PDB file of C-alpha atoms and ligand atoms in Angstrom:
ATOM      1  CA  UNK A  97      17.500   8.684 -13.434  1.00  0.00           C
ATOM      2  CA  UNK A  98      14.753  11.216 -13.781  1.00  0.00           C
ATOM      3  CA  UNK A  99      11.210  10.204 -12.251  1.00  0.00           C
ATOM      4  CA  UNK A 100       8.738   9.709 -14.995  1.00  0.00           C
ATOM      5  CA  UNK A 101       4.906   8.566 -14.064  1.00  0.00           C
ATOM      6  CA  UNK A 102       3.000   7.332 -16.951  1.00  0.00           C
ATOM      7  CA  UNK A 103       0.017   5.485 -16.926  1.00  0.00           C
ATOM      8  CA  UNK A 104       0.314   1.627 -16.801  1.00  0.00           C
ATOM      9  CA  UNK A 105      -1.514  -0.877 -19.529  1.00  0.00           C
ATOM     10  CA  UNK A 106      -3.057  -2.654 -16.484  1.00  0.00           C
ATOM     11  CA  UNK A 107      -4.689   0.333 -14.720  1.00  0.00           C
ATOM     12  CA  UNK A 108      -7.015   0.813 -18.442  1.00  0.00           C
ATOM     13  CA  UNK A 109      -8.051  -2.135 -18.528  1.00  0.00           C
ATOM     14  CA  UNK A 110     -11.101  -3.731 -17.411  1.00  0.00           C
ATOM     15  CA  UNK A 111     -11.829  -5.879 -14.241  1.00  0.00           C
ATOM     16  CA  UNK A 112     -12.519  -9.225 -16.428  1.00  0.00           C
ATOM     17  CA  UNK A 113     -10.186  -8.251 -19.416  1.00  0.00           C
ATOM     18  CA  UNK A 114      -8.470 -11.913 -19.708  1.00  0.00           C
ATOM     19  CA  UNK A 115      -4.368  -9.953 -20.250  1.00  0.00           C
ATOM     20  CA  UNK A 116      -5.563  -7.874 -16.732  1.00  0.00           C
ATOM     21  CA  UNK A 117      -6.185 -11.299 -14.848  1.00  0.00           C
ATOM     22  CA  UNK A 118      -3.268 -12.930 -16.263  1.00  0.00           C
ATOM     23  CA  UNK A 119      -0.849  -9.738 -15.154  1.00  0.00           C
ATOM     24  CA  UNK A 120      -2.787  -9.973 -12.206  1.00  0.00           C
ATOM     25  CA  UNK A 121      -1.233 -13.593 -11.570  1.00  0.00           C
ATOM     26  CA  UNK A 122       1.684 -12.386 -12.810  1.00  0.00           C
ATOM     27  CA  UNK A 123       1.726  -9.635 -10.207  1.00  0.00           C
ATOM     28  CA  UNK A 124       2.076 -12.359  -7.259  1.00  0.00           C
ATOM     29  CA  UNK A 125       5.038 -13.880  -8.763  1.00  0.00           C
ATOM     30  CA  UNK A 126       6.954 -10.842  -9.391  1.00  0.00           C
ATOM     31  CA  UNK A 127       6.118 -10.199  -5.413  1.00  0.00           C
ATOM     32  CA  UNK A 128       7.835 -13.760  -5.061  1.00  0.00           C
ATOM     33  CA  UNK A 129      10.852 -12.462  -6.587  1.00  0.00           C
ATOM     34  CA  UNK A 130      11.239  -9.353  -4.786  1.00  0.00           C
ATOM     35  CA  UNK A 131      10.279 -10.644  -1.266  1.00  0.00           C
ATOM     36  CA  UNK A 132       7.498  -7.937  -0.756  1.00  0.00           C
ATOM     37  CA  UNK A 133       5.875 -10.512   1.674  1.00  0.00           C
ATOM     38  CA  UNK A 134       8.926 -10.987   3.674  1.00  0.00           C
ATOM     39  CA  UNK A 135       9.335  -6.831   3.749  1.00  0.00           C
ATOM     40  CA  UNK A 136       5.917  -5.912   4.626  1.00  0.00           C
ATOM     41  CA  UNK A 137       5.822  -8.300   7.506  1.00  0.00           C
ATOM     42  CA  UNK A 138       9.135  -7.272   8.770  1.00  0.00           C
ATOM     43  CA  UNK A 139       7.592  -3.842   8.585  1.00  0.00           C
ATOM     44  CA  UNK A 140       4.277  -4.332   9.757  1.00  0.00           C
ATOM     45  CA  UNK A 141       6.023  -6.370  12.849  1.00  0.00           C
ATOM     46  CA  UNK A 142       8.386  -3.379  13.381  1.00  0.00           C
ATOM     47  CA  UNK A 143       4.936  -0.857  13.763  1.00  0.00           C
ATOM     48  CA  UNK A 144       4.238  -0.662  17.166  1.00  0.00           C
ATOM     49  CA  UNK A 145       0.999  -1.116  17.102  1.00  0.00           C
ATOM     50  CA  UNK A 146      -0.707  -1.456  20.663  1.00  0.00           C
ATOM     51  CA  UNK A 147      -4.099  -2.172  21.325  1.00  0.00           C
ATOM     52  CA  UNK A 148      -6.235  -2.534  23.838  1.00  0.00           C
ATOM     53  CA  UNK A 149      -6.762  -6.063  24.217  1.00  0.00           C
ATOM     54  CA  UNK A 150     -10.227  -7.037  22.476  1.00  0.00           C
ATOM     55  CA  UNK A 151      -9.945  -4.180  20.503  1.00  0.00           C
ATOM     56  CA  UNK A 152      -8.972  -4.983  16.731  1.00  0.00           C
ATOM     57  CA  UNK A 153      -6.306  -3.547  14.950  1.00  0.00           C
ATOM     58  CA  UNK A 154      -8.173  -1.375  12.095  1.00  0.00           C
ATOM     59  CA  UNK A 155      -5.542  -1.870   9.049  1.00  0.00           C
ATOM     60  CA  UNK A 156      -6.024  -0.256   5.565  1.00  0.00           C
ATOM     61  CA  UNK A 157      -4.511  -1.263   2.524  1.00  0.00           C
ATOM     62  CA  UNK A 158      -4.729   1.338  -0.602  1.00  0.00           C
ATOM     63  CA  UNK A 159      -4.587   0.251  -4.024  1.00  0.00           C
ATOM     64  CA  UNK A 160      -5.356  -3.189  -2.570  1.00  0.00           C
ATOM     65  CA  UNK A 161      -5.385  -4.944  -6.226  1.00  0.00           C
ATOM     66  CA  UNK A 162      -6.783  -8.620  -5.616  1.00  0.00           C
ATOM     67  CA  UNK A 163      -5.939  -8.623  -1.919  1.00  0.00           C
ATOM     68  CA  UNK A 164      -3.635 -11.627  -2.200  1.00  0.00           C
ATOM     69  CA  UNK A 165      -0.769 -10.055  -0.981  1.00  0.00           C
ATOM     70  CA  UNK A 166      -1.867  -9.027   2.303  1.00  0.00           C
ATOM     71  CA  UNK A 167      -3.484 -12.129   2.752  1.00  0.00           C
ATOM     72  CA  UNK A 168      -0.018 -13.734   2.587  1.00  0.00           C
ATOM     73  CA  UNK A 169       1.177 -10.764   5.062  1.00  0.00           C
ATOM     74  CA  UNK A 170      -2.011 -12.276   7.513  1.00  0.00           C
ATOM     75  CA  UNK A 171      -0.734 -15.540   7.218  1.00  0.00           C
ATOM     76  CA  UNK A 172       2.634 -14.846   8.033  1.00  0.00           C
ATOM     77  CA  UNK A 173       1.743 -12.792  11.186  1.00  0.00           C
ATOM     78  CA  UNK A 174      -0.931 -15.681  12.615  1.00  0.00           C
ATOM     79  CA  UNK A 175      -0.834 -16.056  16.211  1.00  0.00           C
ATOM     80  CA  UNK A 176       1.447 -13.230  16.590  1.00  0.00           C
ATOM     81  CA  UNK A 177      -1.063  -9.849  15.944  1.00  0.00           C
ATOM     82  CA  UNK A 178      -4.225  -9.133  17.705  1.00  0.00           C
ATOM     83  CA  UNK A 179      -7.658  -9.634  16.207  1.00  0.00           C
ATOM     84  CA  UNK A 180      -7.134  -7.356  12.615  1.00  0.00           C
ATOM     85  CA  UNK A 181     -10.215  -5.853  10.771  1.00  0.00           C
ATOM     86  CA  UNK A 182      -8.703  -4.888   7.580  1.00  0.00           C
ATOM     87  CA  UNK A 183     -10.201  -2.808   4.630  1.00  0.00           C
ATOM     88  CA  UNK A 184      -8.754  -3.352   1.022  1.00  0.00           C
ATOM     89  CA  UNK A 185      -9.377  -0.658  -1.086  1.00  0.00           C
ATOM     90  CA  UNK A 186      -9.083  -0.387  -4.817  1.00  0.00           C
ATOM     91  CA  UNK A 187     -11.034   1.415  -7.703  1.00  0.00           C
ATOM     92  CA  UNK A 188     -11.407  -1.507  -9.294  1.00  0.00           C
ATOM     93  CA  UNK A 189     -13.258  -4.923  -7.956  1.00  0.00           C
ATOM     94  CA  UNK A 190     -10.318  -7.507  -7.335  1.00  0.00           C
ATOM     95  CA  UNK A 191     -11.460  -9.133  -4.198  1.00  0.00           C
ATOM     96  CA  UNK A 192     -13.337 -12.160  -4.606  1.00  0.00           C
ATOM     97  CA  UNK A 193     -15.354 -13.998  -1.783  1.00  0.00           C
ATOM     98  CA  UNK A 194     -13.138 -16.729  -1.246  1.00  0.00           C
ATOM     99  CA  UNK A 195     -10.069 -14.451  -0.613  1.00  0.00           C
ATOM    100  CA  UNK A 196     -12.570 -12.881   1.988  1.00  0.00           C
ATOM    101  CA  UNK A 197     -13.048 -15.980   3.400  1.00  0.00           C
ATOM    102  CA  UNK A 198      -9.399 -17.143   3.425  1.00  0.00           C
ATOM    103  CA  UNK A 199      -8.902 -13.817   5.265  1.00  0.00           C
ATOM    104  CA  UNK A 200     -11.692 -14.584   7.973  1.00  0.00           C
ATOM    105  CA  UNK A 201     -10.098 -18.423   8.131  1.00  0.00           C
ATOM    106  CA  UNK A 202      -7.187 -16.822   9.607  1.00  0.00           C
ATOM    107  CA  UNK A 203      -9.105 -14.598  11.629  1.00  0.00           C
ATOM    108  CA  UNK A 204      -9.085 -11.295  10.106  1.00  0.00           C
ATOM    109  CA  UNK A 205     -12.159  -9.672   9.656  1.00  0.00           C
ATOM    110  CA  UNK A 206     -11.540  -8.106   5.787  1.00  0.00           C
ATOM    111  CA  UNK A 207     -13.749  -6.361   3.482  1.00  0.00           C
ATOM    112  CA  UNK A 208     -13.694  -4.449   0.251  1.00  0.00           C
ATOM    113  CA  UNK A 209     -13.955  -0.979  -0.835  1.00  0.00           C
ATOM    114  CA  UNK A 210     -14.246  -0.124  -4.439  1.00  0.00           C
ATOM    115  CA  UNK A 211     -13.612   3.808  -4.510  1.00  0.00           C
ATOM    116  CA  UNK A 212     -10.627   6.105  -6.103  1.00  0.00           C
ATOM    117  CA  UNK A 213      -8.355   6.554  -3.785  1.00  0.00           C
ATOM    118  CA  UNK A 214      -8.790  10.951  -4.407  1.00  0.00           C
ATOM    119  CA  UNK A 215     -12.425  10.111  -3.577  1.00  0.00           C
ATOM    120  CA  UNK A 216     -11.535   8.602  -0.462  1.00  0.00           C
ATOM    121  CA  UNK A 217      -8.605  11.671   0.444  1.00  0.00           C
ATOM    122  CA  UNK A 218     -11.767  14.180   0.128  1.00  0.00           C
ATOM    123  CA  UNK A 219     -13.745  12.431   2.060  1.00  0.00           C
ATOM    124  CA  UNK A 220     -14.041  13.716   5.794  1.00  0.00           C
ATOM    125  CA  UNK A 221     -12.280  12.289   8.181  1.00  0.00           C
ATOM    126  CA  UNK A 222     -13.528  14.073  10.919  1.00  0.00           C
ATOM    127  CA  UNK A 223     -17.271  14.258  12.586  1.00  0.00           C
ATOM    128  CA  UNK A 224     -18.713  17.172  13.449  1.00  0.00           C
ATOM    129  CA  UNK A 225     -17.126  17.195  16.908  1.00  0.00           C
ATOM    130  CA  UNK A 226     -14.292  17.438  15.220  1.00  0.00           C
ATOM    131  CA  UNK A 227     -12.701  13.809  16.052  1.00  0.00           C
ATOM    132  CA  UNK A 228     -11.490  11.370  13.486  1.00  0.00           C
ATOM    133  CA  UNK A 229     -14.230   8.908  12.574  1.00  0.00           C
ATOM    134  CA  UNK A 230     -13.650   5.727  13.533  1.00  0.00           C
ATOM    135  CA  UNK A 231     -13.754   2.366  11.682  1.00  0.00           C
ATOM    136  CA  UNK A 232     -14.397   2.276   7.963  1.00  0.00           C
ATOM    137  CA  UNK A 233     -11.478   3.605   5.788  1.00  0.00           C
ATOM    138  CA  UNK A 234     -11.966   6.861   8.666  1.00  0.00           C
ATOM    139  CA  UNK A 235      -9.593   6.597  11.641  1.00  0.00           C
ATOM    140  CA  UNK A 236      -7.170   3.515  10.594  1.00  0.00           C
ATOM    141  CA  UNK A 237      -4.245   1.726  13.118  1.00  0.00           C
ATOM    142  CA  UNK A 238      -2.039   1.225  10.177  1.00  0.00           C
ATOM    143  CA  UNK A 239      -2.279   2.329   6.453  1.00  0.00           C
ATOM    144  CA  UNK A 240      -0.132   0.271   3.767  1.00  0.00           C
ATOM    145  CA  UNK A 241       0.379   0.774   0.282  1.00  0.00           C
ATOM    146  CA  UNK A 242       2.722  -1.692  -2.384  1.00  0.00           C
ATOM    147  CA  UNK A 243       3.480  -0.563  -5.899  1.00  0.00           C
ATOM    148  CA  UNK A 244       0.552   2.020  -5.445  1.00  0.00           C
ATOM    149  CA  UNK A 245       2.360   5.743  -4.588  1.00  0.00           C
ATOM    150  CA  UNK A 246       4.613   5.338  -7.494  1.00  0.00           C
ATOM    151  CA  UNK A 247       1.185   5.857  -9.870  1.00  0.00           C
ATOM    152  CA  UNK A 248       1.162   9.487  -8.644  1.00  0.00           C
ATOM    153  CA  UNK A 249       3.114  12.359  -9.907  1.00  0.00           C
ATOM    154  CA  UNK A 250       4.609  14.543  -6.969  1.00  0.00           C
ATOM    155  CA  UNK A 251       1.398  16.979  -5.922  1.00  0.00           C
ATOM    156  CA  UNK A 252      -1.316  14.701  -6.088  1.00  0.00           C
ATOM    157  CA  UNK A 253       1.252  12.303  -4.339  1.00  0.00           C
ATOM    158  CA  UNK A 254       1.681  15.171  -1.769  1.00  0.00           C
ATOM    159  CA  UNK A 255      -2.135  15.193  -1.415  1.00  0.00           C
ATOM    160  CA  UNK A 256      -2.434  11.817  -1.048  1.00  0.00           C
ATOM    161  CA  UNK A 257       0.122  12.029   1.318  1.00  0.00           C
ATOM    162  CA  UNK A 258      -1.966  14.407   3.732  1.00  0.00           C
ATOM    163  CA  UNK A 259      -4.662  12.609   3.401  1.00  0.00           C
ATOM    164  CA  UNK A 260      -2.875   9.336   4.933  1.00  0.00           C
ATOM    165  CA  UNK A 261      -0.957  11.408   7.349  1.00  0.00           C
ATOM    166  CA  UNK A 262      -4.782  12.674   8.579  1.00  0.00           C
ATOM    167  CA  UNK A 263      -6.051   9.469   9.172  1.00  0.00           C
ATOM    168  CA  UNK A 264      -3.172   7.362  11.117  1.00  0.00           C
ATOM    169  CA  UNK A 265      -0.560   7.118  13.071  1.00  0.00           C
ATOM    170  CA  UNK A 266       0.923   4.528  11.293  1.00  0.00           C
ATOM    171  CA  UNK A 267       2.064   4.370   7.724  1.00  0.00           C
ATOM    172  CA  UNK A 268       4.176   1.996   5.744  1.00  0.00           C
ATOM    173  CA  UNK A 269       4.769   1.615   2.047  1.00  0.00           C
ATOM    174  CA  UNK A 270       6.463  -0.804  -0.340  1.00  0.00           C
ATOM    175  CA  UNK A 271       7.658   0.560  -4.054  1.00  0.00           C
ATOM    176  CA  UNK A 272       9.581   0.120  -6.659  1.00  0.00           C
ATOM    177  CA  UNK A 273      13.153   1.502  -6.599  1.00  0.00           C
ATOM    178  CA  UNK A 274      14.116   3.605  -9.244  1.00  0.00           C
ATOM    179  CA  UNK A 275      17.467   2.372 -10.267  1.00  0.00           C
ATOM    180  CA  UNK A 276      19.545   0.727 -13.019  1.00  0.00           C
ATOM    181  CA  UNK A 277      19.703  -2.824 -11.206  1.00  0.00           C
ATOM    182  CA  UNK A 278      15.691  -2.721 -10.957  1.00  0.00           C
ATOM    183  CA  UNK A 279      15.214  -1.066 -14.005  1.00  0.00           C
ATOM    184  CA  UNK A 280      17.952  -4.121 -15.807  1.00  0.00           C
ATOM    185  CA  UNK A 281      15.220  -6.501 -13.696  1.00  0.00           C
ATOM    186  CA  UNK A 282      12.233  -4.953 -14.730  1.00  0.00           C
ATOM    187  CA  UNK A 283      13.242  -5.441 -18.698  1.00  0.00           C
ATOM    188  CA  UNK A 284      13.995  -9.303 -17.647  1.00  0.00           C
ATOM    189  CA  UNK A 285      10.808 -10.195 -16.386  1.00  0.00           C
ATOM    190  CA  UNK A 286       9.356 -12.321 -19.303  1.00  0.00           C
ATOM    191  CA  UNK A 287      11.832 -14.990 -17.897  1.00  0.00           C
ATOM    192  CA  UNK A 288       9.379 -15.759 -15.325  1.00  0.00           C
ATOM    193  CA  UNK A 289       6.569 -15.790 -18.094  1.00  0.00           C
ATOM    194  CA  UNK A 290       5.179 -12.342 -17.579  1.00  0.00           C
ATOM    195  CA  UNK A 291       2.438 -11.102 -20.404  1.00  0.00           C
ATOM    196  CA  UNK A 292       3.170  -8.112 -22.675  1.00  0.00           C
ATOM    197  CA  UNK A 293       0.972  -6.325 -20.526  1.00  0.00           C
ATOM    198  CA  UNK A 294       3.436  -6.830 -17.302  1.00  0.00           C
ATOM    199  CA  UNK A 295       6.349  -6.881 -19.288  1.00  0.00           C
ATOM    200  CA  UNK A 296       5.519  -2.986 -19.921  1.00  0.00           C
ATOM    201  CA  UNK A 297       4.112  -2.391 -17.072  1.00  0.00           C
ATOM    202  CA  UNK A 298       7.122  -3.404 -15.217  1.00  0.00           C
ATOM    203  CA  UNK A 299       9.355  -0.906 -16.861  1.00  0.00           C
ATOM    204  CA  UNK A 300       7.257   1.547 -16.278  1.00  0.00           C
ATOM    205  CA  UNK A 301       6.901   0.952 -12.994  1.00  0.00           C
ATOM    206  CA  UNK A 302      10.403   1.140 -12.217  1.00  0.00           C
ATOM    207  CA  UNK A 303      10.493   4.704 -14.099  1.00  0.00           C
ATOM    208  CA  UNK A 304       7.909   5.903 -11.930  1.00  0.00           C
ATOM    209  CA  UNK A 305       9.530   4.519  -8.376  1.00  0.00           C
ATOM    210  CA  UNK A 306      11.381   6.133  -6.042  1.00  0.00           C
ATOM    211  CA  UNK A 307      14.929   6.732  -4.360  1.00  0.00           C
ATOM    212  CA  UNK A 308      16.650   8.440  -1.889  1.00  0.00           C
ATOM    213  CA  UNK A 309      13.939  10.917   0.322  1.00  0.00           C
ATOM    214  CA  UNK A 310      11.782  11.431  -2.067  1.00  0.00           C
ATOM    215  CA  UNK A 311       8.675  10.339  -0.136  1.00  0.00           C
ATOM    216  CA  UNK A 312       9.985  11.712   2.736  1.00  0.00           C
ATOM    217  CA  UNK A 313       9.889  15.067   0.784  1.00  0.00           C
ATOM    218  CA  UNK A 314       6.697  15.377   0.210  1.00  0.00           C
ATOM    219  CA  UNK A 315       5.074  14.342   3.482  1.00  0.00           C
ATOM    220  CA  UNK A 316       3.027  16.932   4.894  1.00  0.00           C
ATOM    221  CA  UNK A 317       5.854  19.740   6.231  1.00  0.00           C
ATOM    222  CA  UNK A 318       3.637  20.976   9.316  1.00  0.00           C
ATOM    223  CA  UNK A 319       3.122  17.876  10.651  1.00  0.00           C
ATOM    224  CA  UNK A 320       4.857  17.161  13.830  1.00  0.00           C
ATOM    225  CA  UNK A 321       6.057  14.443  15.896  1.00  0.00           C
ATOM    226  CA  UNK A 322       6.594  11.860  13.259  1.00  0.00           C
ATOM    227  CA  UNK A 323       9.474   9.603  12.670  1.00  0.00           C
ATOM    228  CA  UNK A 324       9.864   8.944   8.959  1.00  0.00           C
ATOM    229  CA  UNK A 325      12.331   6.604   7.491  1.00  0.00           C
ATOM    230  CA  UNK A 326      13.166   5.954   3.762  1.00  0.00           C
ATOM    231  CA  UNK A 327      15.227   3.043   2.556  1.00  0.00           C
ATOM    232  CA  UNK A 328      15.885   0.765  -0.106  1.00  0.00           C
ATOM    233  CA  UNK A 329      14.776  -3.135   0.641  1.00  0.00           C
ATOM    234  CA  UNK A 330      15.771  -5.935  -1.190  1.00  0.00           C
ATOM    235  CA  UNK A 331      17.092  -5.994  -5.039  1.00  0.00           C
ATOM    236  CA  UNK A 332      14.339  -4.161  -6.015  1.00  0.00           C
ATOM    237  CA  UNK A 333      11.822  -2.167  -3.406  1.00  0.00           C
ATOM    238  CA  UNK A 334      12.346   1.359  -2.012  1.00  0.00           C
ATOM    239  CA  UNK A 335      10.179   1.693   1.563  1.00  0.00           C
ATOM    240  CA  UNK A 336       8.681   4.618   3.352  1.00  0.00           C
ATOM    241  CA  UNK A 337       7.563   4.071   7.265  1.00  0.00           C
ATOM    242  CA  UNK A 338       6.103   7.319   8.937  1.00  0.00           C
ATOM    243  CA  UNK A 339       5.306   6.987  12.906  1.00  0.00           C
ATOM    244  CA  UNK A 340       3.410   9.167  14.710  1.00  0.00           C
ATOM    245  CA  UNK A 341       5.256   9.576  18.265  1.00  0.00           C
ATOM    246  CA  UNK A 342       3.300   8.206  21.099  1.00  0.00           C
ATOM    247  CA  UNK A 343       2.994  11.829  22.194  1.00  0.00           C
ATOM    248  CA  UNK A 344       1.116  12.785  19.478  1.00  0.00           C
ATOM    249  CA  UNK A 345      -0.407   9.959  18.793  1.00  0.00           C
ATOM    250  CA  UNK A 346      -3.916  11.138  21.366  1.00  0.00           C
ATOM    251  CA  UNK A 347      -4.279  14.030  19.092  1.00  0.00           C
ATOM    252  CA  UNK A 348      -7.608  14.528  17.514  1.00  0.00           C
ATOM    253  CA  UNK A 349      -7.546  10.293  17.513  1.00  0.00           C
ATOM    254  CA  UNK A 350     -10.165  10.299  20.452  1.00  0.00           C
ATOM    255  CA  UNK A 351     -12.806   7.827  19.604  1.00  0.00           C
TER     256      UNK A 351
HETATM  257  C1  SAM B 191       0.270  -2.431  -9.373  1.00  0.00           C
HETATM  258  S1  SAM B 191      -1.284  -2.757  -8.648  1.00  0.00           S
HETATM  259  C2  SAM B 191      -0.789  -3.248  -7.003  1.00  0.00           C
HETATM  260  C3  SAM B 191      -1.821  -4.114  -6.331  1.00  0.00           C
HETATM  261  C4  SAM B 191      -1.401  -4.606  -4.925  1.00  0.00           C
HETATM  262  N1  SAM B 191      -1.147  -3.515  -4.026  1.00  0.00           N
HETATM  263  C5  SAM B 191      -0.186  -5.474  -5.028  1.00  0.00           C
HETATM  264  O1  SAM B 191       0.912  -5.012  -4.682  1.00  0.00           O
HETATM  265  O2  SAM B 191      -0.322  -6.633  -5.453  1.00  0.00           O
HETATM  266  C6  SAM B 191      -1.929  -1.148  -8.382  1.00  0.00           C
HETATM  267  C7  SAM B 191      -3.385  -1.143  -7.927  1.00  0.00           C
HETATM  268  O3  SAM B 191      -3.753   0.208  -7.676  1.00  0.00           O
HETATM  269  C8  SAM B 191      -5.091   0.397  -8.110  1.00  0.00           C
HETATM  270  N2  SAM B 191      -5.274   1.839  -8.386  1.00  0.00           N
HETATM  271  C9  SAM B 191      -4.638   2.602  -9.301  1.00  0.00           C
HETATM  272  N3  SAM B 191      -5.058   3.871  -9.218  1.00  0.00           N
HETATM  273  C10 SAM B 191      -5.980   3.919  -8.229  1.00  0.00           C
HETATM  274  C11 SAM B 191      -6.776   4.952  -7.662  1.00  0.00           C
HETATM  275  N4  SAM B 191      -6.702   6.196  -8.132  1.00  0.00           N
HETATM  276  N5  SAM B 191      -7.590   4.647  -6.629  1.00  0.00           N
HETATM  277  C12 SAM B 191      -7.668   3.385  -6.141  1.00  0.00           C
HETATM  278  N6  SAM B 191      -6.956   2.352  -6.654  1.00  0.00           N
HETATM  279  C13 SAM B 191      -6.123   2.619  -7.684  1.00  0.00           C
HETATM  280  C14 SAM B 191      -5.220  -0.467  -9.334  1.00  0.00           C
HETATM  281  O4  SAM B 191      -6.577  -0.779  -9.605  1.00  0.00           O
HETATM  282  C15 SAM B 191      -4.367  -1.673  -8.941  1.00  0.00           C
HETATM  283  O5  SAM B 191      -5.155  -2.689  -8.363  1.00  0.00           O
END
């Protein structure tokens, strides 16, 4: 099945459009069904993320939508990771204060960016001393993405791509996999009361995922020392994780 990126209902729509907040909702459920809690945290535990204790782990979510997903990823890992300061960023303005506060309940310090995520690859990442900037979306522990990098055709993927690989160490990402059993799934999802606006959306989705290496493919070729692994999860996800080795990890991340 050939990959085919066309631009979904939900990302032309405004904020407050009543079909966008109802595919919104349905958004969460169709996470229900294909376990992308239980993946991400399985992931996210599998990072080996070390800190210095008192130090927080600086996480960033792109394409964050309404943040709830994460915030069931935060829940899931209480008790078990470090203090987290976590930036969810989206063009569009999804995060309400009460997610915030469920965030800061659980003791993760979260806020929102509203940018493009282009506008955010251009931006430096370096000072002038040539270091990565810390905090902010700059320097970042971990970077996740879900049902994001399928939006992207392959070179601004690629570029998007660099961008992440510039900024962390760490990267993991949950998307749709491109095959007939997701596709058969994606064409059933009004069963679980899905708007028209999902229902197309999740077909589209599916047409736009991935399989096999094809993330792996277009991760930055002249970077070295990281461990990439591609794989499909579930009925329905295909996952990327890219490691920086702890040898390289120093590099050009002084802070
Ligand atoms: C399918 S939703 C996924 C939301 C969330 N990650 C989840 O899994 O529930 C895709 C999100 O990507 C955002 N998005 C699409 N293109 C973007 C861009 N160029 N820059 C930043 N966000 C973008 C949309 O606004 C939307 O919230």
């Amino acid at each position: 099945m050939e990959r085919i990126v066309t631009d979904e209902t939900l990302d032309g729509l405004a904020e407050d459009d009543p079909a966008a907040m109802r595919s919104r909702r349905d958004l969460q459920r169709i996470h229900r069904v294909m376990g992308t809690r239980s993946i991400l945290v399985k992931a996210l535990r599998g990072l080996s993320a070390s800190r210095p204790q008192g130090v927080p782990l600086r996480v960033l979510e792109l394409g964050a939508g309404d943040g709830s997903l994460m915030l069931g990823v935060a829940q899931a890992l209480k008790g078990e990771w470090p203090a987290v300061e976590l930036t969810l960023l989206d063009r569009q303005r999804l995060v309400t204060r009460e997610t915030l506060a469920r965030y800061a309940s659980l003791g993760w310090v979260a806020r929102s960016e509203v940018v493009d995520v282009f506008d955010w690859a251009a931006s430096p990442s370096t000072a002038a001393n040539g270091l990565l900037q810390p905090g902010k979306s700059g320097h970042c522990d971990v970077i996740v993405t879900n049902l994001f990098l399928h939006h992207f055709e392959g070179p601004a993927l690629a570029q998007l791509l660099a961008a992440i690989a510039s900024r962390t160490g760490r990267f993991f990402a949950c998307e749709p996999h491109r095959a007939r059993l997701a596709l058969a799934g994606s064409h059933l999802i009004g069963a679980i009361g899905a708007n028209a606006v999902t229902r197309e959306d999740a077909v589209l989705s599916v047409r736009a995922g991935f399989r096999d290496q094809e993330i792996s493919t277009l991760w930055p070729p002249l970077e070295a020392g990281w461990t990439l692994q591609e794989y499909s999860a579930g009925l329905f996800s295909h996952c990327f994780r890219a490691e920086k080795n702890e040898t390289f990890k120093g590099k050009g991340t002084k802070q």
